Short mmCIF file of C-alpha atoms in Angstrom, two decimals:
data_model
loop_
_atom_site.label_atom_id
_atom_site.label_comp_id
_atom_site.label_asym_id
_atom_site.label_seq_id
_atom_site.Cartn_x
_atom_site.Cartn_y
_atom_site.Cartn_z
CA MET A 289 -33.41 -22.23 -43.40
CA ALA A 290 -32.96 -19.84 -40.36
CA ASP A 291 -30.04 -19.78 -38.30
CA LYS A 292 -31.02 -21.61 -34.83
CA TYR A 293 -29.23 -21.42 -31.25
CA PHE A 294 -29.65 -23.16 -28.30
CA ILE A 295 -28.52 -23.29 -24.75
CA ARG A 296 -26.82 -26.29 -23.37
CA LYS A 297 -24.85 -27.04 -20.18
CA ALA A 298 -21.14 -26.54 -20.90
CA GLU A 299 -19.10 -29.77 -20.23
CA VAL A 300 -14.84 -30.55 -19.50
CA LYS A 301 -14.43 -30.97 -23.36
CA ASP A 302 -15.71 -27.18 -23.63
CA ALA A 303 -13.17 -25.48 -21.63
CA ASP A 304 -11.25 -24.35 -24.71
CA ASP A 305 -14.13 -22.62 -25.81
CA ILE A 306 -15.01 -21.09 -22.71
CA LEU A 307 -11.63 -20.00 -21.96
CA ARG A 308 -11.79 -18.27 -25.02
CA LEU A 309 -15.21 -16.32 -24.51
CA VAL A 310 -13.59 -15.49 -21.17
CA LYS A 311 -10.98 -13.46 -23.01
CA GLU A 312 -13.18 -11.96 -24.96
CA LEU A 313 -15.71 -10.64 -22.13
CA ALA A 314 -12.21 -9.69 -20.43
CA GLU A 315 -11.45 -7.73 -23.53
CA TYR A 316 -15.22 -5.91 -23.51
CA GLU A 317 -14.45 -4.89 -19.72
CA ASN A 318 -10.81 -3.22 -21.30
CA MET A 319 -9.21 -5.37 -18.61
CA PRO A 320 -7.79 -8.09 -21.22
CA GLU A 321 -4.63 -9.05 -18.72
CA GLY A 322 -6.89 -9.94 -16.04
CA PRO A 323 -7.85 -13.74 -17.10
CA GLN A 324 -4.88 -15.95 -15.40
CA ILE A 325 -6.11 -19.42 -15.83
CA ARG A 326 -5.42 -22.03 -18.35
CA ALA A 327 -8.20 -24.30 -19.96
CA GLN A 328 -6.96 -27.41 -18.01
CA ASP A 329 -8.25 -24.98 -14.84
CA LEU A 330 -11.81 -24.69 -15.76
CA ALA A 331 -12.05 -28.47 -17.03
CA ASN A 332 -10.62 -29.24 -13.08
CA SER A 333 -13.05 -27.20 -11.65
CA LEU A 334 -16.24 -27.53 -13.94
CA THR A 335 -18.92 -28.89 -11.67
CA SER A 336 -17.57 -29.13 -8.46
CA TRP A 337 -16.69 -25.13 -8.16
CA TYR A 338 -19.08 -23.60 -10.53
CA GLU A 339 -21.47 -24.65 -13.67
CA CYS A 340 -21.79 -23.38 -17.25
CA LEU A 341 -24.12 -22.84 -19.72
CA LEU A 342 -23.25 -22.13 -23.34
CA LEU A 343 -24.89 -20.77 -26.36
CA ILE A 344 -24.57 -22.51 -29.40
CA HIS A 345 -24.86 -21.09 -32.90
CA GLN A 346 -25.86 -23.43 -35.60
CA PRO A 347 -25.46 -21.40 -38.99
CA SER A 348 -28.03 -22.15 -42.09
CA ASN A 349 -25.44 -23.27 -44.27
CA GLU A 350 -22.85 -25.03 -42.39
CA ALA A 351 -22.35 -28.18 -40.28
CA THR A 352 -20.56 -27.11 -37.39
CA PRO A 353 -22.04 -25.30 -34.56
CA VAL A 354 -20.11 -22.58 -32.95
CA THR A 355 -20.46 -21.53 -29.45
CA VAL A 356 -20.98 -17.64 -29.19
CA GLY A 357 -22.00 -17.32 -25.45
CA TYR A 358 -21.92 -18.18 -21.79
CA THR A 359 -22.57 -17.87 -18.70
CA LEU A 360 -20.53 -19.02 -15.54
CA TYR A 361 -22.13 -19.08 -12.28
CA SER A 362 -21.90 -21.06 -8.75
CA PHE A 363 -24.70 -21.73 -6.30
CA CYS A 364 -24.03 -20.43 -2.95
CA PHE A 365 -26.19 -18.81 0.13
CA SER A 366 -27.30 -15.64 1.42
CA THR A 367 -27.61 -15.53 5.81
CA TRP A 368 -31.18 -12.99 4.39
CA VAL A 369 -32.86 -15.03 1.82
CA GLY A 370 -31.44 -18.90 1.65
CA ARG A 371 -30.29 -20.49 -1.13
CA MET A 372 -28.71 -17.87 -3.88
CA THR A 373 -26.73 -18.20 -7.71
CA TYR A 374 -24.08 -15.85 -8.25
CA MET A 375 -23.57 -15.56 -11.58
CA GLU A 376 -19.48 -14.69 -12.36
CA ASP A 377 -19.56 -13.93 -16.05
CA LEU A 378 -22.54 -14.01 -18.98
CA TYR A 379 -21.52 -12.83 -22.72
CA VAL A 380 -22.85 -13.16 -26.31
CA CYS A 381 -19.68 -11.92 -29.05
CA PRO A 382 -20.83 -8.84 -30.64
CA LYS A 383 -22.26 -10.47 -34.11
CA HIS A 384 -24.80 -12.03 -32.11
CA ARG A 385 -26.34 -9.57 -29.87
CA GLY A 386 -29.37 -7.79 -29.75
CA HIS A 387 -31.43 -10.72 -30.14
CA GLY A 388 -32.70 -11.68 -26.59
CA LEU A 389 -30.03 -14.21 -26.15
CA GLY A 390 -28.31 -12.69 -23.48
CA TYR A 391 -31.27 -12.02 -21.71
CA SER A 392 -32.42 -15.55 -22.17
CA LEU A 393 -29.20 -17.16 -20.96
CA MET A 394 -29.47 -15.44 -18.07
CA GLN A 395 -33.02 -16.38 -17.72
CA SER A 396 -31.51 -20.14 -17.92
CA VAL A 397 -29.57 -19.52 -15.27
CA ALA A 398 -33.01 -17.82 -13.39
CA LYS A 399 -34.80 -21.11 -14.14
CA LEU A 400 -32.12 -23.72 -12.53
CA SER A 401 -31.56 -21.71 -9.89
CA HIS A 402 -35.16 -21.36 -9.27
CA GLU A 403 -35.90 -25.27 -9.64
CA LYS A 404 -32.65 -25.60 -6.88
CA GLY A 405 -34.84 -23.54 -4.70
CA CYS A 406 -32.63 -20.63 -4.93
CA ARG A 407 -34.77 -16.90 -3.85
CA ARG A 408 -31.93 -14.52 -5.07
CA LEU A 409 -29.44 -14.05 -8.28
CA ARG A 410 -26.58 -11.75 -7.54
CA TRP A 411 -23.80 -10.76 -9.41
CA ALA A 412 -22.13 -7.65 -10.22
CA VAL A 413 -22.07 -4.99 -13.40
CA LEU A 414 -19.24 -2.34 -14.28
CA GLY A 415 -20.48 0.98 -13.83
CA TRP A 416 -20.31 2.07 -17.85
CA ASN A 417 -21.70 -0.88 -19.01
CA GLN A 418 -24.96 0.79 -19.96
CA LEU A 419 -25.74 -2.41 -22.75
CA ALA A 420 -25.62 -4.76 -19.77
CA LYS A 421 -27.93 -2.37 -17.14
CA LYS A 422 -30.12 -1.90 -19.98
CA LEU A 423 -30.98 -5.52 -19.89
CA TYR A 424 -30.56 -5.79 -15.91
CA SER A 425 -33.29 -2.95 -15.92
CA LYS A 426 -35.33 -4.91 -18.16
CA ILE A 427 -35.92 -7.77 -15.27
CA ASN A 428 -36.17 -5.43 -12.11
CA ALA A 429 -32.72 -5.84 -11.12
CA GLU A 430 -31.38 -3.79 -8.10
CA ASN A 431 -28.41 -2.13 -8.18
CA VAL A 432 -27.35 -2.80 -4.37
CA SER A 433 -24.28 -0.43 -4.59
CA LEU A 434 -26.49 2.35 -5.52
CA THR A 435 -29.13 1.93 -2.94
CA TYR A 436 -27.12 0.51 0.01
CA ASN A 437 -23.98 1.79 -0.61
CA TRP A 438 -22.50 -1.78 -0.94
CA GLU A 439 -18.39 -1.76 -2.26
CA MET A 440 -16.92 -5.05 -3.97
CA MET A 441 -13.38 -6.11 -2.31
CA HIS A 442 -10.86 -8.58 -3.71
CA LEU A 443 -7.83 -9.70 -2.22
CA GLU A 444 -6.13 -11.83 -4.98
CA GLY A 445 -3.22 -13.24 -6.53
CA GLU A 446 0.20 -13.14 -4.40
CA ASP A 447 -1.72 -10.29 -1.21
CA PHE A 448 -3.84 -13.62 -1.16
CA SER A 449 -1.31 -16.64 -0.81
CA LYS A 450 0.93 -14.19 1.33
CA PHE A 451 -1.42 -13.20 3.67
CA ALA A 452 -2.79 -16.87 3.99
CA GLN A 453 0.50 -18.20 4.69
CA GLU A 454 1.56 -15.87 7.61
CA LYS A 455 2.16 -17.12 10.68
CA SER A 456 0.61 -14.95 12.70
CA ILE A 457 -1.47 -11.56 12.58
CA ILE A 458 -0.96 -10.72 16.46
CA PRO A 459 2.60 -9.55 17.15
CA VAL A 460 4.97 -11.06 19.88
CA VAL A 461 6.32 -8.54 21.94
CA SER A 462 9.37 -10.71 23.92
CA MET B 52 -34.50 -19.99 8.01
CA CYS B 53 -33.08 -22.70 10.56
CA LYS B 54 -34.12 -25.50 8.91
CA SER B 55 -32.65 -24.50 5.97
CA LEU B 56 -29.21 -23.23 7.68
CA VAL B 57 -29.30 -26.79 8.89
CA ARG B 58 -29.62 -28.72 5.71
CA ASP B 59 -27.73 -26.72 3.62
CA GLY B 60 -24.40 -26.20 5.74
CA PHE B 61 -24.59 -29.79 7.24
CA GLY B 62 -26.45 -31.78 4.59
CA PRO B 63 -24.95 -33.85 1.85
CA SER B 64 -24.74 -30.66 0.03
CA PRO B 65 -23.53 -28.00 1.52
CA HIS B 66 -23.94 -24.42 0.19
CA PHE B 67 -22.24 -22.59 2.38
CA LYS B 68 -19.07 -23.34 5.17
CA ALA B 69 -18.75 -21.31 8.43
CA THR B 70 -15.91 -20.11 10.84
CA VAL B 71 -16.68 -19.28 14.46
CA VAL B 72 -15.68 -17.61 17.39
CA GLU B 73 -16.15 -19.65 20.83
CA MET B 74 -15.68 -18.15 23.91
CA LYS B 75 -14.27 -20.71 26.71
CA THR B 76 -14.74 -18.97 30.05
CA GLY B 77 -13.48 -20.02 33.41
CA LYS B 78 -10.48 -22.28 34.07
CA ASP B 79 -10.56 -23.89 30.18
CA THR B 80 -7.02 -25.15 29.06
CA ILE B 81 -6.18 -25.46 25.35
CA ASP B 82 -6.48 -29.54 25.67
CA ASP B 83 -10.31 -28.76 27.35
CA SER B 84 -10.90 -26.91 23.69
CA THR B 85 -13.73 -29.61 22.56
CA SER B 86 -15.57 -30.03 25.41
CA PRO B 87 -19.08 -28.42 24.77
CA GLY B 88 -20.53 -25.06 26.51
CA GLY B 89 -19.44 -22.01 24.31
CA THR B 90 -20.89 -19.13 23.68
CA LEU B 91 -20.61 -18.10 19.88
CA ALA B 92 -19.00 -15.02 19.95
CA GLY B 93 -18.06 -14.06 16.10
CA PHE B 94 -18.48 -15.87 12.63
CA ILE B 95 -17.65 -15.68 9.29
CA PHE B 96 -19.99 -16.99 6.51
CA TYR B 97 -18.86 -17.54 3.44
CA PHE B 98 -18.76 -20.57 0.21
CA TYR B 99 -16.72 -21.10 -2.49
CA GLY B 100 -17.07 -19.97 -5.94
CA TYR B 101 -15.47 -19.44 -9.32
CA ASP B 102 -13.71 -16.88 -10.96
CA SER B 103 -13.20 -16.58 -14.49
CA TRP B 104 -10.02 -14.99 -14.57
CA LYS B 105 -8.30 -16.45 -10.97
CA GLY B 106 -9.96 -19.62 -10.49
CA ARG B 107 -10.84 -20.86 -7.51
CA MET B 108 -12.35 -18.71 -4.93
CA VAL B 109 -14.00 -17.96 -1.31
CA PHE B 110 -16.80 -15.76 -0.82
CA LEU B 111 -17.42 -14.10 2.45
CA GLU B 112 -21.06 -13.20 3.05
CA ASP B 113 -21.31 -12.51 6.76
CA PHE B 114 -18.66 -11.56 8.58
CA TYR B 115 -19.45 -10.27 12.18
CA VAL B 116 -18.19 -10.31 16.19
CA CYS B 117 -19.78 -9.58 18.69
CA GLU B 118 -18.70 -6.17 20.17
CA SER B 119 -19.92 -7.07 24.30
CA HIS B 120 -17.03 -7.09 26.31
CA ARG B 121 -18.81 -9.52 29.24
CA VAL B 122 -16.66 -12.57 27.99
CA PHE B 123 -13.51 -10.61 28.85
CA ASP B 124 -12.87 -10.50 31.99
CA ASP B 125 -10.26 -12.99 32.64
CA VAL B 126 -7.21 -10.63 31.03
CA ILE B 127 -4.08 -12.72 32.58
CA ASP B 128 -1.36 -9.92 31.21
CA ASN B 129 -0.66 -7.47 28.66
CA ARG B 130 1.58 -9.57 26.41
CA PHE B 131 0.27 -11.30 23.07
CA TYR B 132 0.98 -14.27 21.85
CA ARG B 133 1.19 -16.22 18.30
CA LEU B 134 -1.82 -17.71 17.85
CA PRO B 135 -1.68 -21.57 16.76
CA ILE B 136 -4.41 -23.08 14.32
CA ASN B 137 -4.85 -26.50 15.85
CA PHE B 138 -6.75 -29.22 14.38
CA CYS B 139 -9.24 -31.30 16.87
CA ASP B 140 -11.14 -34.10 15.44
CA ASN B 141 -10.47 -32.52 11.37
CA ARG B 142 -12.08 -29.41 13.09
CA PRO B 143 -9.76 -26.33 12.38
CA ILE B 144 -10.15 -24.00 15.40
CA LEU B 145 -8.28 -21.30 16.74
CA ILE B 146 -7.18 -21.08 20.56
CA ILE B 147 -6.57 -17.64 21.47
CA SER B 148 -4.22 -18.20 25.08
CA SER B 149 -4.11 -14.27 26.12
CA PHE B 150 -4.81 -10.67 24.54
CA SER B 151 -4.94 -7.27 25.95
CA ARG B 152 -7.25 -4.56 27.45
CA ASN B 153 -5.35 -2.38 24.38
CA TRP B 154 -7.42 -4.25 21.50
CA SER B 155 -10.96 -4.18 21.25
CA ASN B 156 -12.41 -8.28 20.65
CA VAL B 157 -14.10 -7.03 17.14
CA LYS B 158 -10.54 -5.97 16.26
CA VAL B 159 -8.55 -9.19 17.48
CA PHE B 160 -10.93 -11.85 16.94
CA GLY B 161 -12.44 -10.36 13.18
CA ALA B 162 -8.61 -10.40 12.32
CA ALA B 163 -8.14 -13.74 13.60
CA LEU B 164 -11.47 -15.42 12.64
CA PHE B 165 -10.64 -13.68 8.85
CA HIS B 166 -6.84 -14.81 8.40
CA LEU B 167 -8.39 -18.18 9.60
CA THR B 168 -10.90 -18.48 7.05
CA ALA B 169 -8.69 -17.31 4.07
CA LYS B 170 -6.11 -20.35 5.43
CA LEU B 171 -8.89 -22.57 5.34
CA ALA B 172 -9.78 -21.50 1.69
CA PHE B 173 -5.95 -21.46 0.45
CA ALA B 174 -5.72 -25.25 1.92
CA ASP B 175 -8.56 -25.84 -0.58
CA GLY B 176 -7.01 -24.17 -3.40
CA CYS B 177 -8.43 -20.83 -3.61
CA HIS B 178 -6.53 -18.27 -5.37
CA SER B 179 -8.49 -15.19 -4.03
CA MET B 180 -11.28 -13.58 -1.71
CA MET B 181 -13.97 -11.91 -2.88
CA PHE B 182 -16.67 -9.69 0.05
CA TYR B 183 -18.69 -6.72 0.43
CA VAL B 184 -18.21 -4.05 2.76
CA HIS B 185 -20.44 -1.33 3.41
CA HIS B 186 -19.44 2.05 2.09
CA ASP B 187 -19.44 3.37 5.86
CA ASN B 188 -17.82 0.86 7.74
CA LEU B 189 -14.31 2.48 8.31
CA ILE B 190 -13.32 0.41 11.05
CA ALA B 191 -13.54 -2.81 8.34
CA LYS B 192 -11.90 -0.66 5.94
CA GLN B 193 -8.84 0.21 7.95
CA PHE B 194 -8.35 -3.57 8.69
CA TYR B 195 -8.97 -4.31 4.49
CA LYS B 196 -6.33 -1.68 4.00
CA LYS B 197 -3.77 -3.65 5.81
CA ILE B 198 -3.87 -6.58 4.71
CA LEU B 199 -3.74 -5.04 0.99
CA VAL B 200 -7.21 -6.00 -0.14
CA GLU B 201 -8.47 -4.41 -3.24
CA ASN B 202 -11.60 -1.71 -3.37
CA LEU B 203 -13.02 -2.88 -6.77
CA THR B 204 -16.05 -0.66 -6.44
CA GLN B 205 -13.77 2.21 -6.83
CA THR B 206 -10.45 1.05 -8.94
CA GLU B 207 -12.81 -0.58 -11.31
CA LYS B 208 -16.12 0.76 -10.68
CA TRP B 209 -17.95 -2.29 -10.46
CA ASP B 210 -21.69 -2.23 -9.12
CA LEU B 211 -23.62 -5.02 -6.98
CA MET B 212 -26.54 -6.50 -8.92
CA GLU B 213 -29.38 -8.53 -6.78
CA LEU B 214 -32.60 -9.93 -8.35
CA SER B 215 -34.31 -11.21 -6.08
CA ASN B 216 -37.81 -10.90 -4.04
CA ASP B 217 -40.61 -11.40 -6.51
CA HIS B 218 -38.99 -10.39 -9.25
CA PHE B 219 -36.49 -13.47 -9.10
CA PRO B 220 -39.12 -16.32 -9.59
CA SER B 221 -41.36 -14.29 -12.03
CA TYR B 222 -38.23 -14.35 -14.51
CA ALA B 223 -37.16 -17.73 -13.81
CA ALA B 224 -40.88 -18.84 -14.65
CA SER B 225 -41.62 -16.74 -17.77
CA PRO B 226 -41.24 -18.48 -20.97
CA LEU B 227 -37.58 -18.14 -22.92
CA LYS B 228 -37.53 -15.16 -25.31
CA LEU B 229 -37.61 -15.26 -28.86
CA ARG B 230 -37.82 -13.08 -31.58
CA ASP B 231 -38.52 -13.99 -35.32
CA HIS B 232 -36.15 -15.67 -37.46
CA VAL B 233 -34.02 -16.99 -34.27
CA TYR B 234 -34.99 -20.58 -32.66
CA LEU B 235 -34.08 -20.85 -29.30
CA GLU B 236 -33.99 -24.52 -27.82
CA ALA B 237 -32.41 -24.98 -24.58
CA ASP B 238 -31.22 -28.60 -23.38
CA LEU B 239 -31.28 -27.56 -19.10
CA ARG B 240 -31.75 -31.25 -17.85
CA ILE B 241 -33.45 -29.40 -14.52
CA HIS B 242 -34.50 -32.57 -12.45
CA GLU B 243 -37.80 -31.60 -10.77
CA GLN B 244 -37.22 -31.19 -7.40
CA ASN B 245 -39.71 -30.86 -4.55
CA ASN B 246 -38.93 -27.42 -2.67
CA SER B 247 -41.63 -28.06 0.13
CA ASP B 248 -39.28 -27.77 2.63
CA CYS B 249 -37.27 -24.83 1.56
CA VAL B 250 -37.74 -21.36 3.16
#
């Protein structure tokens, strides 16, 4: 009997699994110190702030299925084309790569998005990530940083909270 | 597109939020701030998302302030004032009582608008802000540097990717790929939706 895979929407009970894979992806990206959230944070924000699809592996010989990949995304809006999906993470465990499962995970996001009326899928890729870029070139994705010179900016952690809590941005001259 | 903006910004399930700079001319006082008839002179178009490392985040899609100086003829004096954020009918507004000729309105209102958006997102539990800037946009980059924004394209080498135009629907519509000996099922529980009113 052959191995089986299936994709399903994540639920609150999957929070620990999602966090495990988030950390594996951060390792792959050479930034293992990146993830600072707990499984509870993921559980609290599921559905209201993001959605997630899990790739489940059902081995031929065992009863317990294992989560071996995921994609995390949210619905938003482009002022140019309308409803849009931002794909935050896409990951398949190393052992299960090479079977088109990453492609299928991403395609599931595209299908769901399309059904909701989205007209664009947006995400980011690390410049050195040739494996991912190979997948993206197959589906005619555009590298908007290359073609239009967009750069990704980020304000986070203490810098963000301090900025948000500052009392004024224009100096007072007495 | 107008119908989409109304439905997706102010309908039952909004996809975006916006903060705006609304100019009142003449002798408006702070008490008149809720009266109609102002001109929009700038906006930030944004939405909430999720950063799998830091949690709740706000993504700024568009950030624009008009450069025209037509509305700024009523300069009172050269002093700066603190900018209080008031909430009228649960609508946060930023009241600017005075400003100096030495600041361009792009800088004054841009900074105030950006700060207001950050405060609103922070109050909603966001831990980070993300947005894109054009490589050549030096005015914006100067402002971002001052408030300690990090350029992740420079430091971590991220590239922004998009799948749109015809490529997006054709990718979505094609059947899920399978290989030999790999069985793929997908239980996505997609509900049929009437897309006729989508732009």
